[in-house]
GROMACS .gro file of C-alpha atoms in nm:
model
  333
    1MET     CA    1   4.668   1.335   5.687
    2LYS     CA    2   4.872   1.191   6.027
    3PHE     CA    3   4.703   1.066   6.321
    4GLY     CA    4   4.821   1.037   6.678
    5ILE     CA    5   4.683   0.999   7.034
    6PHE     CA    6   4.742   1.267   7.290
    7VAL     CA    7   4.712   1.160   7.665
    8PHE     CA    8   4.682   1.469   7.879
    9GLY     CA    9   4.739   1.292   8.215
   10ASP     CA   10   4.435   1.371   8.407
   11ASN     CA   11   4.328   1.116   8.666
   12PRO     CA   12   4.040   1.247   8.843
   13PRO     CA   13   4.045   1.135   9.226
   14ASP     CA   14   3.689   1.075   9.226
   15LEU     CA   15   3.728   0.766   8.999
   16GLY     CA   16   3.947   0.604   9.276
   17ARG     CA   17   4.180   0.475   9.024
   18SER     CA   18   4.537   0.462   9.141
   19ASN     CA   19   4.815   0.640   8.945
   20GLN     CA   20   4.992   0.310   8.882
   21LYS     CA   21   4.699   0.167   8.728
   22PHE     CA   22   4.634   0.489   8.525
   23TYR     CA   23   5.003   0.446   8.399
   24GLU     CA   24   4.928   0.088   8.281
   25GLU     CA   25   4.645   0.216   8.077
   26ILE     CA   26   4.863   0.472   7.894
   27LEU     CA   27   5.095   0.193   7.811
   28THR     CA   28   4.812   0.010   7.675
   29MET     CA   29   4.693   0.276   7.465
   30GLY     CA   30   5.035   0.336   7.318
   31GLU     CA   31   5.020  -0.049   7.215
   32TRP     CA   32   4.680  -0.016   7.105
   33ALA     CA   33   4.792   0.305   6.890
   34GLU     CA   34   5.059   0.114   6.726
   35GLU     CA   35   4.855  -0.191   6.650
   36LEU     CA   36   4.596   0.019   6.510
   37GLY     CA   37   4.822   0.232   6.253
   38PHE     CA   38   4.848   0.569   6.438
   39ASP     CA   39   5.154   0.757   6.362
   40SER     CA   40   5.209   0.929   6.681
   41PHE     CA   41   5.163   0.915   7.077
   42TRP     CA   42   5.198   1.234   7.266
   43LEU     CA   43   5.215   1.296   7.658
   44GLY     CA   44   5.117   1.596   7.831
   45GLU     CA   45   5.359   1.772   8.117
   46HIS     CA   46   5.185   1.886   8.440
   47HIS     CA   47   5.262   1.872   8.803
   48PHE     CA   48   5.111   1.881   9.151
   49TYR     CA   49   4.759   1.815   9.081
   50TRP     CA   50   4.504   1.552   8.943
   51TYR     CA   51   4.482   1.702   8.577
   52GLY     CA   52   4.861   1.633   8.491
   53THR     CA   53   4.997   1.310   8.619
   54CYS     CA   54   5.245   1.245   8.351
   55VAL     CA   55   5.515   1.459   8.562
   56SER     CA   56   5.815   1.308   8.354
   57PRO     CA   57   5.719   1.263   7.985
   58PRO     CA   58   6.079   1.122   7.912
   59VAL     CA   59   6.042   0.836   8.158
   60ILE     CA   60   5.719   0.744   8.004
   61ILE     CA   61   5.825   0.752   7.657
   62ALA     CA   62   6.113   0.553   7.749
   63ALA     CA   63   5.850   0.279   7.891
   64LEU     CA   64   5.650   0.300   7.562
   65GLY     CA   65   5.975   0.270   7.375
   66GLN     CA   66   5.998  -0.060   7.500
   67ARG     CA   67   5.649  -0.179   7.456
   68THR     CA   68   5.617  -0.050   7.088
   69LYS     CA   69   5.825  -0.075   6.782
   70LYS     CA   70   5.718   0.189   6.527
   71ILE     CA   71   5.506   0.451   6.645
   72ARG     CA   72   5.663   0.816   6.731
   73LEU     CA   73   5.648   0.933   7.087
   74GLY     CA   74   5.661   1.250   7.231
   75PRO     CA   75   5.587   1.527   7.467
   76ALA     CA   76   5.297   1.769   7.400
   77VAL     CA   77   5.460   1.937   7.554
   78SER     CA   78   5.799   1.982   7.739
   79VAL     CA   79   5.735   2.251   7.958
   80LEU     CA   80   6.068   2.409   7.945
   81PRO     CA   81   6.073   2.697   8.218
   82PHE     CA   82   6.050   2.436   8.502
   83ARG     CA   83   6.385   2.257   8.457
   84HIS     CA   84   6.756   2.335   8.360
   85PRO     CA   85   6.757   2.328   7.970
   86LEU     CA   86   7.051   2.113   7.986
   87ILE     CA   87   6.874   1.840   8.189
   88VAL     CA   88   6.594   1.868   7.957
   89ALA     CA   89   6.822   1.811   7.670
   90GLU     CA   90   6.980   1.519   7.824
   91GLU     CA   91   6.661   1.320   7.937
   92TYR     CA   92   6.519   1.359   7.586
   93ALA     CA   93   6.829   1.259   7.405
   94LEU     CA   94   6.811   0.962   7.648
   95ALA     CA   95   6.426   0.893   7.551
   96ASP     CA   96   6.555   0.909   7.169
   97ASN     CA   97   6.801   0.660   7.247
   98LEU     CA   98   6.570   0.400   7.441
   99CYS     CA   99   6.276   0.429   7.175
  100GLY     CA  100   6.535   0.360   6.886
  101GLY     CA  101   6.513   0.740   6.732
  102ARG     CA  102   6.130   0.755   6.756
  103LEU     CA  103   6.114   1.072   6.950
  104ASN     CA  104   5.912   1.366   6.834
  105PHE     CA  105   5.987   1.678   7.078
  106ALA     CA  106   5.728   1.955   7.117
  107ILE     CA  107   5.799   2.278   7.344
  108GLY     CA  108   5.573   2.524   7.555
  109SER     CA  109   5.571   2.748   7.852
  110GLY     CA  110   5.300   2.614   8.037
  111PHE     CA  111   4.942   2.760   8.113
  112SER     CA  112   4.877   2.682   8.502
  113PRO     CA  113   4.898   2.959   8.773
  114VAL     CA  114   4.917   2.651   9.009
  115GLU     CA  115   5.240   2.548   8.862
  116TYR     CA  116   5.412   2.871   8.798
  117LYS     CA  117   5.366   2.959   9.175
  118MET     CA  118   5.476   2.629   9.327
  119PHE     CA  119   5.795   2.672   9.082
  120GLY     CA  120   5.832   3.028   9.217
  121MET     CA  121   5.804   3.230   8.919
  122THR     CA  122   5.577   3.471   8.721
  123MET     CA  123   5.415   3.402   8.393
  124GLU     CA  124   5.666   3.681   8.247
  125GLU     CA  125   5.976   3.506   8.408
  126ALA     CA  126   5.848   3.174   8.266
  127ARG     CA  127   5.822   3.316   7.914
  128GLU     CA  128   6.159   3.463   7.946
  129ARG     CA  129   6.308   3.148   8.065
  130TYR     CA  130   6.118   2.937   7.796
  131TRP     CA  131   6.285   3.105   7.489
  132GLU     CA  132   6.633   3.121   7.660
  133SER     CA  133   6.601   2.749   7.763
  134PHE     CA  134   6.503   2.658   7.379
  135ASP     CA  135   6.796   2.847   7.265
  136VAL     CA  136   7.026   2.619   7.516
  137ILE     CA  137   6.878   2.279   7.415
  138LEU     CA  138   6.909   2.350   7.055
  139ASN     CA  139   7.278   2.465   7.087
  140ALA     CA  140   7.325   2.178   7.316
  141TRP     CA  141   7.195   1.910   7.058
  142ARG     CA  142   7.344   2.080   6.757
  143GLN     CA  143   7.670   2.165   6.868
  144GLN     CA  144   7.968   1.951   6.983
  145GLU     CA  145   8.075   2.231   7.214
  146PHE     CA  146   7.901   2.555   7.302
  147SER     CA  147   7.880   2.849   7.557
  148HIS     CA  148   7.570   3.058   7.635
  149ASN     CA  149   7.554   3.367   7.825
  150GLY     CA  150   7.190   3.443   7.914
  151LYS     CA  151   6.996   3.606   8.197
  152TYR     CA  152   6.865   3.284   8.380
  153TYR     CA  153   7.176   3.049   8.247
  154GLN     CA  154   7.550   3.092   8.205
  155ILE     CA  155   7.734   2.780   8.058
  156GLU     CA  156   8.068   2.782   7.941
  157ASN     CA  157   8.236   2.548   7.708
  158SER     CA  158   7.982   2.260   7.763
  159SER     CA  159   7.901   1.962   7.557
  160LEU     CA  160   7.658   1.671   7.592
  161TYR     CA  161   7.782   1.329   7.601
  162VAL     CA  162   7.444   1.170   7.562
  163LYS     CA  163   7.303   1.298   7.216
  164PRO     CA  164   6.975   1.205   7.047
  165VAL     CA  165   6.994   0.906   6.807
  166GLN     CA  166   6.828   1.137   6.540
  167LYS     CA  167   7.083   1.398   6.399
  168PRO     CA  168   7.100   1.673   6.432
  169MET     CA  169   6.808   1.642   6.687
  170PRO     CA  170   6.447   1.503   6.668
  171PRO     CA  171   6.155   1.686   6.448
  172THR     CA  172   6.045   1.971   6.684
  173TRP     CA  173   5.709   2.161   6.716
  174ILE     CA  174   5.626   2.474   6.914
  175ALA     CA  175   5.319   2.506   7.099
  176ALA     CA  176   5.144   2.814   6.939
  177SER     CA  177   4.867   3.011   7.059
  178SER     CA  178   4.949   3.403   7.059
  179ASP     CA  179   5.012   3.582   6.745
  180GLU     CA  180   5.386   3.664   6.871
  181THR     CA  181   5.473   3.279   6.906
  182LEU     CA  182   5.313   3.202   6.587
  183ILE     CA  183   5.509   3.454   6.407
  184ARG     CA  184   5.821   3.352   6.594
  185ALA     CA  185   5.789   2.982   6.536
  186GLY     CA  186   5.745   3.061   6.135
  187GLU     CA  187   6.063   3.254   6.164
  188MET     CA  188   6.245   3.007   6.341
  189GLY     CA  189   6.124   2.715   6.082
  190PHE     CA  190   5.986   2.479   6.325
  191SER     CA  191   5.613   2.333   6.317
  192ILE     CA  192   5.347   2.396   6.532
  193MET     CA  193   5.086   2.245   6.762
  194GLY     CA  194   4.783   2.371   6.964
  195ILE     CA  195   4.436   2.265   7.098
  196PRO     CA  196   4.198   2.487   6.902
  197PHE     CA  197   3.943   2.539   7.170
  198ALA     CA  198   4.182   2.690   7.383
  199ARG     CA  199   4.300   2.963   7.143
  200SER     CA  200   3.994   3.009   6.888
  201THR     CA  201   3.631   3.039   6.932
  202ASN     CA  202   3.539   2.882   6.551
  203MET     CA  203   3.713   2.691   6.250
  204LEU     CA  204   3.774   3.051   6.058
  205GLU     CA  205   3.994   3.146   6.385
  206VAL     CA  206   4.204   2.830   6.368
  207LYS     CA  207   4.273   2.903   6.001
  208GLU     CA  208   4.379   3.257   6.082
  209LYS     CA  209   4.614   3.127   6.325
  210ASN     CA  210   4.742   2.879   6.066
  211ASP     CA  211   4.760   3.150   5.796
  212LEU     CA  212   4.950   3.361   6.012
  213PHE     CA  213   5.204   3.119   6.109
  214LYS     CA  214   5.240   2.979   5.736
  215GLU     CA  215   5.287   3.331   5.611
  216SER     CA  216   5.590   3.392   5.859
  217TYR     CA  217   5.715   3.041   5.776
  218VAL     CA  218   5.720   3.121   5.397
  219ARG     CA  219   5.852   3.488   5.467
  220ALA     CA  220   6.159   3.335   5.643
  221GLY     CA  221   6.254   3.147   5.357
  222TYR     CA  222   6.172   2.788   5.447
  223LYS     CA  223   6.076   2.550   5.154
  224GLU     CA  224   6.009   2.218   5.356
  225ASN     CA  225   5.624   2.181   5.436
  226PRO     CA  226   5.591   2.228   5.824
  227ASP     CA  227   5.341   1.995   6.038
  228ILE     CA  228   5.076   2.160   6.159
  229ILE     CA  229   4.911   1.966   6.462
  230VAL     CA  230   4.610   2.021   6.628
  231ALA     CA  231   4.464   1.838   6.942
  232LEU     CA  232   4.100   1.757   6.957
  233HIS     CA  233   3.876   1.591   7.243
  234VAL     CA  234   3.733   1.306   7.054
  235CYS     CA  235   3.479   1.021   7.123
  236LEU     CA  236   3.351   0.805   6.812
  237GLY     CA  237   3.003   0.611   6.873
  238ARG     CA  238   2.791   0.399   6.617
  239SER     CA  239   2.528   0.707   6.660
  240GLU     CA  240   2.567   1.054   6.749
  241GLU     CA  241   2.382   0.988   7.057
  242GLU     CA  242   2.614   0.727   7.174
  243ALA     CA  243   2.913   0.951   7.140
  244VAL     CA  244   2.745   1.258   7.306
  245ASN     CA  245   2.596   1.059   7.611
  246LEU     CA  246   2.935   0.902   7.679
  247SER     CA  247   3.170   1.168   7.630
  248ARG     CA  248   2.955   1.465   7.801
  249PRO     CA  249   3.003   1.343   8.164
  250HIS     CA  250   3.363   1.285   8.121
  251PHE     CA  251   3.419   1.628   7.949
  252ALA     CA  252   3.244   1.800   8.242
  253ARG     CA  253   3.527   1.704   8.469
  254VAL     CA  254   3.789   1.895   8.197
  255VAL     CA  255   3.563   2.185   8.227
  256ASP     CA  256   3.566   2.170   8.622
  257TYR     CA  257   3.958   2.166   8.619
  258LEU     CA  258   3.962   2.457   8.340
  259THR     CA  259   3.741   2.659   8.527
  260LYS     CA  260   3.946   2.640   8.867
  261TYR     CA  261   4.288   2.629   8.776
  262ARG     CA  262   4.360   2.807   8.444
  263ARG     CA  263   4.495   3.176   8.404
  264ALA     CA  264   4.299   3.463   8.487
  265GLY     CA  265   4.082   3.558   8.179
  266ALA     CA  266   4.077   3.211   8.026
  267LYS     CA  267   3.739   3.071   7.916
  268ALA     CA  268   3.629   2.737   7.996
  269PRO     CA  269   3.482   2.538   7.694
  270ASP     CA  270   3.113   2.456   7.695
  271PHE     CA  271   3.048   2.102   7.555
  272ASP     CA  272   2.781   2.189   7.315
  273ASN     CA  273   2.923   2.499   7.177
  274ILE     CA  274   3.304   2.356   7.073
  275LYS     CA  275   3.108   2.042   6.940
  276LYS     CA  276   2.889   2.283   6.725
  277GLU     CA  277   3.198   2.503   6.636
  278LYS     CA  278   3.407   2.165   6.530
  279LEU     CA  279   3.660   2.206   6.810
  280ALA     CA  280   3.601   1.887   6.942
  281ILE     CA  281   3.460   1.565   6.772
  282PHE     CA  282   3.168   1.341   6.963
  283THR     CA  283   2.993   1.187   6.689
  284THR     CA  284   2.993   0.918   6.424
  285PRO     CA  285   3.307   0.825   6.219
  286GLU     CA  286   3.133   0.935   5.909
  287ASN     CA  287   3.061   1.284   6.050
  288ALA     CA  288   3.420   1.301   6.197
  289VAL     CA  289   3.557   1.240   5.850
  290ALA     CA  290   3.379   1.550   5.725
  291VAL     CA  291   3.499   1.765   6.038
  292LEU     CA  292   3.853   1.647   5.963
  293LYS     CA  293   3.865   1.736   5.611
  294GLU     CA  294   3.766   2.085   5.681
  295TYR     CA  295   4.089   2.101   5.906
  296GLU     CA  296   4.289   1.960   5.605
  297LYS     CA  297   4.139   2.237   5.386
  298ILE     CA  298   4.278   2.499   5.626
  299GLY     CA  299   4.639   2.337   5.654
  300VAL     CA  300   4.644   2.080   5.915
  301THR     CA  301   4.848   1.798   5.861
  302HIS     CA  302   4.833   1.603   6.172
  303VAL     CA  303   4.546   1.561   6.439
  304ILE     CA  304   4.605   1.398   6.785
  305PHE     CA  305   4.310   1.259   6.940
  306MET     CA  306   4.236   1.339   7.332
  307VAL     CA  307   4.044   1.019   7.403
  308ASN     CA  308   4.090   0.943   7.775
  309PHE     CA  309   3.953   1.261   7.903
  310GLY     CA  310   3.800   1.292   8.232
  311GLY     CA  311   3.848   0.927   8.310
  312LEU     CA  312   3.660   0.801   7.996
  313PRO     CA  313   3.663   0.399   8.017
  314MET     CA  314   3.903   0.222   7.825
  315ALA     CA  315   3.629   0.050   7.632
  316GLY     CA  316   3.515   0.376   7.495
  317VAL     CA  317   3.871   0.432   7.424
  318ARG     CA  318   3.949   0.153   7.240
  319ARG     CA  319   3.609   0.175   7.034
  320THR     CA  320   3.722   0.510   6.943
  321LEU     CA  321   4.080   0.400   6.805
  322GLU     CA  322   3.924   0.131   6.631
  323LEU     CA  323   3.641   0.330   6.463
  324THR     CA  324   3.903   0.569   6.364
  325SER     CA  325   4.153   0.312   6.219
  326LYS     CA  326   3.879   0.127   6.041
  327HIS     CA  327   3.686   0.433   5.896
  328VAL     CA  328   3.841   0.758   5.948
  329MET     CA  329   4.210   0.693   5.872
  330PRO     CA  330   4.116   0.550   5.516
  331ALA     CA  331   3.909   0.831   5.427
  332LEU     CA  332   4.185   1.098   5.484
  333ALA     CA  333   4.463   0.868   5.363
   0.00000   0.00000   0.00000
């Protein structure tokens, strides 16, 4: 099993922490993750409010590329509907150059009504733009010259001078929650990623999602094993009580955001329930190993930990990373 860190980008205003200080903390976390043997480091993309201050993941990836040497770096995810796909293709190609060919690329259509409204589009339009943009990016990276005649973009005999270091393109994941997207990702031959509590109520439902994707992937004739990523809120302590007491008030900020700003009909997670259903990990390293072995059994190959959620202090972040490196990773090597 591979291990990564996922920074969603939430900087709650009641903390009084400047964005500049938060960005420096992110860069420090990247250094820690590499030092402690993590495989990957990911950044969320959101806009306009405190829950998403990583407004340009390729910029932060470029900065992390100068502070690290080995760890792979990527967006989780690049929200394609919000920008012209050729700009996305160029910026991430540049990021791959600046981090020495360590880019992991992941895409999504977004989930915030606030962002859709500010960018002047409906969820339905965003979905259409999403798949069309991905098609443009694939052609821009894979072909020397290409044309595209779609609903939103018309491109004639175009080419990119700046291409990714990795040929023909960086490894790519599709954020997948709906059955439609899981099946389509499998048909296209890409790996998937998701946040379990955002799409499932228990481990069985996570398995059903993975199985649906894998069936589509195999049916389409792909032979190489896909990389199935799940993103989990994680806080480890020397005791269960310590981990719960530290994480509960900070996770409350996550719930507060999700209650106010997610799309209509979305359910906000309950701390005790998602812990009980193993959709988050607030416990000891030993118990974390047991939970992750269950994820491994249902096809998960790569876990990325959200460890600085809701302003959780850097000392607690460092402790979770150290306990993971010392006790969890060896048990799942």
